[in-house]
Coordinates of C-alpha atoms in Angstrom, one line a residue:
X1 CA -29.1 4.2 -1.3
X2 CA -26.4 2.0 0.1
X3 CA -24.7 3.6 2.9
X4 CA -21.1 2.3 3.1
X5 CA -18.7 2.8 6.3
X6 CA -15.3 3.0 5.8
X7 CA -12.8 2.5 9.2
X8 CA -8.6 1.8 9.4
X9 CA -7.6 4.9 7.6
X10 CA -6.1 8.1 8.8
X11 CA -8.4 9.6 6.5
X12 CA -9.0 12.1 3.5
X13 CA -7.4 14.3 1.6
X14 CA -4.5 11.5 1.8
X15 CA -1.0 13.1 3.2
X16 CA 0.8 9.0 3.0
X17 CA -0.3 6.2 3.7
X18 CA -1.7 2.9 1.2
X19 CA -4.8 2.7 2.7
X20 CA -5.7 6.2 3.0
X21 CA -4.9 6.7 -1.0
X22 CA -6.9 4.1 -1.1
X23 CA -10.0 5.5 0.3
X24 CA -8.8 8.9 -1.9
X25 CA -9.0 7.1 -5.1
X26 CA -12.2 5.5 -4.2
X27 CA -14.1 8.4 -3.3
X28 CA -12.3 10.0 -6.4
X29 CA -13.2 7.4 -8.8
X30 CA -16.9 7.4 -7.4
X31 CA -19.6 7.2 -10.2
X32 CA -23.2 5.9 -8.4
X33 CA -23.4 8.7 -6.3
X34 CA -27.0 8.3 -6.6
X35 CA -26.8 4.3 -5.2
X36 CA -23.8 4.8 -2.8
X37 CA -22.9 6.9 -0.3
X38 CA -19.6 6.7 1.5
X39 CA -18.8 7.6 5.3
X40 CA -15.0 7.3 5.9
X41 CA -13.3 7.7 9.5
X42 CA -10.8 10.5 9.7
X43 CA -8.0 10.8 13.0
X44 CA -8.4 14.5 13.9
X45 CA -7.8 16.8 16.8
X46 CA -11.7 17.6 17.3
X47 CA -15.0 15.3 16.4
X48 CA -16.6 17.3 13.5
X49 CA -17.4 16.5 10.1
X50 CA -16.8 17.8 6.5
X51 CA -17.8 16.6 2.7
X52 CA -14.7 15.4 0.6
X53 CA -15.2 14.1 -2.9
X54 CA -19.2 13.9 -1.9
X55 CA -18.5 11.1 0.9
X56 CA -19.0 12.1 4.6
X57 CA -15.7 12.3 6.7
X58 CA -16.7 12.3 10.4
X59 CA -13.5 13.1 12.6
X60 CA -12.5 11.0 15.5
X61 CA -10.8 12.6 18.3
X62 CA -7.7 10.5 19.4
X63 CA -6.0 10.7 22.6
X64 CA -2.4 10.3 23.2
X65 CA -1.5 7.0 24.4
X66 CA 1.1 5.7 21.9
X67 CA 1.0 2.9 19.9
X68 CA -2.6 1.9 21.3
X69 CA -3.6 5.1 19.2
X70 CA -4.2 3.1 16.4
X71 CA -6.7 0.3 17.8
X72 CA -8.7 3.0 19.9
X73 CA -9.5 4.8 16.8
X74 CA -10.4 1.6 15.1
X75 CA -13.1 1.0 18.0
X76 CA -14.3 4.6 18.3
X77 CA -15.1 5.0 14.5
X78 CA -17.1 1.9 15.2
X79 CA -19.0 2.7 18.1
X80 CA -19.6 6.3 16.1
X81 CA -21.3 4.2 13.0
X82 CA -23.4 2.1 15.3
X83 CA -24.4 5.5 16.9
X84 CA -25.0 7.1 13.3
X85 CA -26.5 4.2 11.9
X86 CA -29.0 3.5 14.8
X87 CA -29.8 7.6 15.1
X88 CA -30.6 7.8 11.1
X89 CA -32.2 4.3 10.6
X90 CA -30.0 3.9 7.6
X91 CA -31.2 0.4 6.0
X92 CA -28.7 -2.5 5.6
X93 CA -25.6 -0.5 6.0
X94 CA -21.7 -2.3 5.1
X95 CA -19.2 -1.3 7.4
X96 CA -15.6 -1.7 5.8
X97 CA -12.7 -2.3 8.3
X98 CA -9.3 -1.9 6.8
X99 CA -7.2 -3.8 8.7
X100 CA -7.3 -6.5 11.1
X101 CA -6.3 -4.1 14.9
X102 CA -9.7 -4.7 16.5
X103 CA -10.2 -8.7 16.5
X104 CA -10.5 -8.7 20.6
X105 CA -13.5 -6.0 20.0
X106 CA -15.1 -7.1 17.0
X107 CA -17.6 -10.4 18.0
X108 CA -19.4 -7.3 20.5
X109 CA -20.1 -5.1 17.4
X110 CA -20.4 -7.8 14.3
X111 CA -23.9 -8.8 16.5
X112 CA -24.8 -5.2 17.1
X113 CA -25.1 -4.3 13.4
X114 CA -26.1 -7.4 12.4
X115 CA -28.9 -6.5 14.9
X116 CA -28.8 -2.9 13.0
X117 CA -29.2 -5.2 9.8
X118 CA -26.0 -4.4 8.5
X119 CA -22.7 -5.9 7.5
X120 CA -18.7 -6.6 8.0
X121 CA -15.9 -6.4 5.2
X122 CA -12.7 -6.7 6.6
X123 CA -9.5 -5.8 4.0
X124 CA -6.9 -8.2 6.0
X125 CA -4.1 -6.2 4.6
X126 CA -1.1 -8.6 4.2
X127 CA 0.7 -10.5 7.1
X128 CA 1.3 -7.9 9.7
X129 CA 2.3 -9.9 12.4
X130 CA 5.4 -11.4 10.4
X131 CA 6.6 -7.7 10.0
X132 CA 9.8 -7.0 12.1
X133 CA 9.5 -3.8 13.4
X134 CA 7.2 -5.6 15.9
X135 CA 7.8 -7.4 19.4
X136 CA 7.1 -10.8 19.9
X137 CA 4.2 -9.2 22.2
X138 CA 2.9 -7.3 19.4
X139 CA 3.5 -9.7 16.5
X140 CA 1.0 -12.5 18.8
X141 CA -1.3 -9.9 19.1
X142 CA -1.5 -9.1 15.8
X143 CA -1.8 -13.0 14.3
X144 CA -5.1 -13.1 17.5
X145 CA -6.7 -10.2 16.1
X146 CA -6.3 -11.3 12.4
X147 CA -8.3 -14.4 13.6
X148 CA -11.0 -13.1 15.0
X149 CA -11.5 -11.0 12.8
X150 CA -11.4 -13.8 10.2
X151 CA -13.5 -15.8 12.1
X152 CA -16.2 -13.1 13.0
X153 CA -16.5 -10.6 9.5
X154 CA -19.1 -11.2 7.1
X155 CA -16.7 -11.3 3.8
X156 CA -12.6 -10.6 3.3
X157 CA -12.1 -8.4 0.7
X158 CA -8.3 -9.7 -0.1
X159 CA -5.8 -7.2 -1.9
X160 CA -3.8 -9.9 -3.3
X161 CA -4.7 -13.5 -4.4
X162 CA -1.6 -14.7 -2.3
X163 CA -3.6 -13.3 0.5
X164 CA -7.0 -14.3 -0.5
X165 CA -5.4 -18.2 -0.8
X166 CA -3.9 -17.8 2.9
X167 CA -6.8 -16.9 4.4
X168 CA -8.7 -19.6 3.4
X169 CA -5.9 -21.9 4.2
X170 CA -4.8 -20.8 7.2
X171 CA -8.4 -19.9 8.6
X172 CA -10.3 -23.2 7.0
X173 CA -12.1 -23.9 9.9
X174 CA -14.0 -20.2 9.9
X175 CA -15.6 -21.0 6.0
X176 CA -14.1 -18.0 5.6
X177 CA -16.2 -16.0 2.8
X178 CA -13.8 -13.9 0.5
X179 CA -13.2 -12.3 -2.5
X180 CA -10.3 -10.3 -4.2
X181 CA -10.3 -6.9 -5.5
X182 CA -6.6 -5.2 -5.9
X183 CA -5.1 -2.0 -4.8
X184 CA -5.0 0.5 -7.7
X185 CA -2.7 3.1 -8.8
X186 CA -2.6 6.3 -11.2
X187 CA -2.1 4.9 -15.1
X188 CA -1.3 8.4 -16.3
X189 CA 1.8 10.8 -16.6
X190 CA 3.4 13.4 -14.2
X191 CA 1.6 16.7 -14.9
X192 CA 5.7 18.3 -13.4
X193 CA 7.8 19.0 -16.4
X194 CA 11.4 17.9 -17.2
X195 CA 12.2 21.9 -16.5
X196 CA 10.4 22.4 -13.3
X197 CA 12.3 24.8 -11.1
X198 CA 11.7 22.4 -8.2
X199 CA 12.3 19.3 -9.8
X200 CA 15.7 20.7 -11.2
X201 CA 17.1 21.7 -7.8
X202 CA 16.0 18.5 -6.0
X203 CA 18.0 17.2 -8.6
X204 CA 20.8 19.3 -8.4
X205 CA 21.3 19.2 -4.5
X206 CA 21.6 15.4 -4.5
X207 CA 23.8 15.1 -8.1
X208 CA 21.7 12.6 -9.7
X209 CA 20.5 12.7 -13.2
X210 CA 18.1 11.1 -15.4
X211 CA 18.0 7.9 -16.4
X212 CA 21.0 7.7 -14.6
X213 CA 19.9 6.1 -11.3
X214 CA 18.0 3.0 -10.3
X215 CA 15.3 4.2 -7.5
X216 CA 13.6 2.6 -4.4
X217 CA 10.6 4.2 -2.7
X218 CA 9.4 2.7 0.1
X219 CA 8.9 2.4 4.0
X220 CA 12.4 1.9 5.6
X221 CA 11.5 -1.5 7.9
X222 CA 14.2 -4.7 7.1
X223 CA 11.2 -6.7 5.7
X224 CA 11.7 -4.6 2.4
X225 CA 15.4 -5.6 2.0
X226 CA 17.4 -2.9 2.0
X227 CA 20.4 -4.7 3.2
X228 CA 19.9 -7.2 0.3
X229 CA 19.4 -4.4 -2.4
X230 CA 22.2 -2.2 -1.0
X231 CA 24.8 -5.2 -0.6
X232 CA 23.9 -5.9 -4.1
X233 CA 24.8 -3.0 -5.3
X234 CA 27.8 -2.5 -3.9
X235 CA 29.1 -5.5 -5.7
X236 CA 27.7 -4.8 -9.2
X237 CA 29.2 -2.7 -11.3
X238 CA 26.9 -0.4 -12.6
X239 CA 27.8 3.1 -13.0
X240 CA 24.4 4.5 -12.4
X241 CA 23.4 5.3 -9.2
X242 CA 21.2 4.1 -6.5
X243 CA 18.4 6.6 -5.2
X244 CA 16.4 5.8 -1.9
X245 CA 13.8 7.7 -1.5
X246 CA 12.7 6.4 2.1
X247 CA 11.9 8.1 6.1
X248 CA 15.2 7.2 7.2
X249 CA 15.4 6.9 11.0
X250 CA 19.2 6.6 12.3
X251 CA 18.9 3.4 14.5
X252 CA 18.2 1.2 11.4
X253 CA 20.2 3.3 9.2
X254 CA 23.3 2.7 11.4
X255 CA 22.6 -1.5 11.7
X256 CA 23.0 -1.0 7.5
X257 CA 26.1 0.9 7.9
X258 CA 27.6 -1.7 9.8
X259 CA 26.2 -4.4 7.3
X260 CA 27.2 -3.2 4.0
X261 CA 29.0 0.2 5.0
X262 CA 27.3 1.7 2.3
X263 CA 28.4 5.2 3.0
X264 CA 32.0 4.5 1.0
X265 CA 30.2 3.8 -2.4
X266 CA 29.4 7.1 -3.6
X267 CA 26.7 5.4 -5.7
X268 CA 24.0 5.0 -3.2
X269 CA 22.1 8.0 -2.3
X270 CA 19.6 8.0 0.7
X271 CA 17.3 11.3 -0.8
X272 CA 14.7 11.4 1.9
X273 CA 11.5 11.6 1.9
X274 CA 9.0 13.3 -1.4
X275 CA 5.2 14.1 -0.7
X276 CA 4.5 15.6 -4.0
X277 CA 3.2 12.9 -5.8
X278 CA 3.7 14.6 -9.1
X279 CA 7.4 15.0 -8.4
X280 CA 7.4 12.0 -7.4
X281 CA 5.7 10.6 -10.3
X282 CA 8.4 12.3 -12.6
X283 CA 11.3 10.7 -10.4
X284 CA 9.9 7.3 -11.1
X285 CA 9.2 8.5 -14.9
X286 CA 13.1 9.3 -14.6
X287 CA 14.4 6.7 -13.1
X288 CA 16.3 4.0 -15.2
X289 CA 15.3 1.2 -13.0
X290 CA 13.5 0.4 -10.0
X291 CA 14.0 -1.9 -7.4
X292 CA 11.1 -3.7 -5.3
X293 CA 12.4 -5.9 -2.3
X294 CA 8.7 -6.4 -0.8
X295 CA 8.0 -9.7 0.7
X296 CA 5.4 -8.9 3.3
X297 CA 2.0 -7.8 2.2
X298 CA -0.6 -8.0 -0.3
X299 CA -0.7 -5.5 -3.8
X300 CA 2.3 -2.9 -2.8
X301 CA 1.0 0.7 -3.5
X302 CA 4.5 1.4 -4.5
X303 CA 5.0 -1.4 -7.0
X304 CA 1.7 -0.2 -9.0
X305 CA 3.1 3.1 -9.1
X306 CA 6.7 2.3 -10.4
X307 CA 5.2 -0.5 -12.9
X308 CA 2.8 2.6 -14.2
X309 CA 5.7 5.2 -14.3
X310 CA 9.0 3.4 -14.4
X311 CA 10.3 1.9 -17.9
X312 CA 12.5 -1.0 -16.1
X313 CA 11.5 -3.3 -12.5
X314 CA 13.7 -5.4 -10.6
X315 CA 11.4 -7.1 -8.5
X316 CA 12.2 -9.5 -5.5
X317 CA 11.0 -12.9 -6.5
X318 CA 8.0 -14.1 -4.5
X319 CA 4.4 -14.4 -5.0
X320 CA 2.6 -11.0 -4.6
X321 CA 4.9 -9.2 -6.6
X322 CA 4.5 -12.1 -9.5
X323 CA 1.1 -12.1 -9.2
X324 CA 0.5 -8.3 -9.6
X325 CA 3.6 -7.5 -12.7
X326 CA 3.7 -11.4 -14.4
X327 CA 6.1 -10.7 -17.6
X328 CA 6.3 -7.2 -16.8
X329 CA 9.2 -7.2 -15.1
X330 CA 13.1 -9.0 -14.1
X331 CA 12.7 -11.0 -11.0
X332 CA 15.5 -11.2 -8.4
X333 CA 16.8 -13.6 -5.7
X334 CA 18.3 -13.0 -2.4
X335 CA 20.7 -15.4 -3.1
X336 CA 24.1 -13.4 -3.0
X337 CA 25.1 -12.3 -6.5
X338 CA 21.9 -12.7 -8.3
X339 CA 20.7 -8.9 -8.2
X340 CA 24.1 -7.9 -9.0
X341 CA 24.2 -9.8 -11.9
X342 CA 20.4 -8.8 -12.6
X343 CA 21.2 -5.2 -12.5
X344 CA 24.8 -5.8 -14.5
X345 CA 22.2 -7.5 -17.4
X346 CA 19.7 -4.6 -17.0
X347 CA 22.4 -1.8 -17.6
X348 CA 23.3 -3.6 -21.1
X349 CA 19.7 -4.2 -22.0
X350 CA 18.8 -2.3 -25.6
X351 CA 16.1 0.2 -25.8
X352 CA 13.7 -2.3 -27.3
X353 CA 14.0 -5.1 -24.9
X354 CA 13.3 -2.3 -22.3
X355 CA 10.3 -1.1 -24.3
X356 CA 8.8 -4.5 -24.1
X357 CA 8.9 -4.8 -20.7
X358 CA 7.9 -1.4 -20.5
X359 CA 4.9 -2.1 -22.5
X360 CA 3.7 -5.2 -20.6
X361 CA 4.0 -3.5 -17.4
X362 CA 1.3 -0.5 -18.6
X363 CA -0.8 -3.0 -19.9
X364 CA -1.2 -5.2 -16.7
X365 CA -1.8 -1.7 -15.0
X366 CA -4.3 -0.8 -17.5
X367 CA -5.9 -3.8 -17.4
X368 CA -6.3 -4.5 -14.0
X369 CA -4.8 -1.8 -11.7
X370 CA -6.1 1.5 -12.7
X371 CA -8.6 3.3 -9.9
X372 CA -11.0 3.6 -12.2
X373 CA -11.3 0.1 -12.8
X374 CA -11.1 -0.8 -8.7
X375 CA -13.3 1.6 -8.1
X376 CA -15.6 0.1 -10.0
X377 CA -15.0 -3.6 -8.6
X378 CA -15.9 -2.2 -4.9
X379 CA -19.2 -0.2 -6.6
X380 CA -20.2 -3.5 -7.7
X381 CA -19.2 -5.5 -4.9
X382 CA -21.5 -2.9 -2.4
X383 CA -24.3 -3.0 -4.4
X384 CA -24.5 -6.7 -4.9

């Protein structure tokens, strides 16, 4: 039996969050329950442990002391495995770190289970420190911890190729050891109906229709262009709306105001925040168009899910999100004018030139994308 150890997420059942749907879907998708067995870290109010989707969640008991919440959960699910895996004698166990929070730690407990006869994975994530909700402080610390733990894991399991390329580049002197598996997403329809009650209201109370609005879902941070998407906008003249569907918070929302003053173009909806995922599913399914302004990160959870759901993407033009929907999709500059003029061609596209893209988009999902198929790239990857 390979006993697998999975650290960085909030844990399961998954409430938000990529890398906790992650570890959903993989326990989900779990077929070799008779080769593997999974341990995954949870964040909870008291240390106790339950079964979920036949892996083992152990709960670690966080106290409150802000943002350093984050790497003194990393460091306590660790210390509990080493405990676990040195009480049990389980045999050449893997621990998988999501995440790169615990660099300063990690050299201490690489050598303590390798001396347990076990292994580190490290899933880098994409490049954290360039995001810029952080301080300069926080940002250095970030770019240190990302190369130690580079330096000191035993393989990178890279979400994107973009990543996997700069982490061998940019960490060349480690011989880094990597490989790439993707992020996954759903490949099949809402399970809501058209004529859902709730649905229809949620609707209703924001005066949006179907196939009447181009949509963005996403965290609201300036690294995911907002400002670009809603200036955009603004100038185009579309007669569809613009749905956000995003955890507003008012200082940021106020700094777009001032930007683009978005507020006197009727068009542009912010609809807060949806944590149904099969409403949510339907508002992609419902959506004209959606728009992806990512440029920091590796395979965007969001970006699966609208390629799977969503007939038409607009995506920013850089390298992950080529990499992940190739001919699947329209690609967009931030050059001002060019999505304007993108979304201008989009709204006058026929219903057969969407259908191709359409088409090529469920097929890269299909593919290469679908949770059972990444599930199956990780089974195969632990039991190498």
């Amino acid at each position: 039996m390979q006993n697998v150890f999975i650290i960085g997420s909030k844990g399961i059942p998954a409430a938000y969050g990529g890398y906790e749907t992650f570890v959903d879907k993989l326990t989900e998708y779990h077929r070799n329950n008779d080769k593997i067995k999974y341990h995954v870290a949870c964040k909870g109010e008291e240390n106790k442990e339950y079964i979920y989707h036949n892996a083992r969640c152990f709960m670690i008991k966080v106290p409150d002391i802000g943002p350093a919440q984050a790497i003194y959960y990393d460091v306590a699910a660790l210390k509990e495995c080493c405990r676990y895996i040195e009480k049990k004698q389980v045999k050449q166990p893997v621990i998988y770190i999501l995440a790169c929070r615990i660099g300063p730690f990690i050299r201490h407990y690489v050598r303590k289970i390798h001396k347990l006869g076990g292994k580190v994975y490290v899933n880098p994530d994409g490049h954290e420190w360039m995001r810029q909700k952080w301080n300069a402080c926080v940002r250095k610390y970030w770019k240190i911890s990302e190369q130690m733990m580079v330096k000191n894991a035993d393989l990178l399991i890279c979400d994107s190729k973009n990543i996997e390329q700069y982490i061998k580049k940019e960490y060349e002197k480690y011989y880094p050891k990597t490989t790439f598996i993707a992020y996954g997403t759903e490949i099949r329809k809402s399970q809501m109906a058209d004529s859902d009650e709730k649905l229809k209201k949620w609707y209703a109370e924001r005066k949006i229709h179907p196939k009447q609005y181009y949509l963005v879902v996403g965290r609201f941070v300036p690294e995911n262009n907002y400002e670009v998407m809603i200036k955009e906008f603004i100038k185009c003249k579309s007669e569809r709306d613009f749905v956000l569907i995003t955890n507003v918070n008012d200082k940021f929302l106020k700094e777009l105001e001032l930007k683009t003053g978005y507020s006197k173009d009727s068009r542009i909806k912010f609809a807060g925040t949806v944590y149904d995922s099969e409403m949510l599913m339907k508002i992609r399914e419902n959506a004209y168009g959606y728009f992806h302004g990512h440029e920091v990160g590796g395979t965007n959870p969001s970006l699966l899910e609208a390629l799977a759901s969503t007939q038409l993407n607009l995506l920013l033009n850089v390298g992950f999100n080529r990499e992940v929907a190739e001919d699947g999709a329209m690609y967009w500059s931030k050059e001002e004018g060019n999505l304007a003029g993108l979304i201008e061609k989009a709204d006058h596209l026929d219903q057969s030139e969407i259908n191709k893209y359409t088409e090529r988009a469920r097929k890269r999902v299909r593919d290469r994308y679908s949770w059972e198929y990444i599930s199956g790239q990780y089974e195969k990857l632990f039991l190498k």
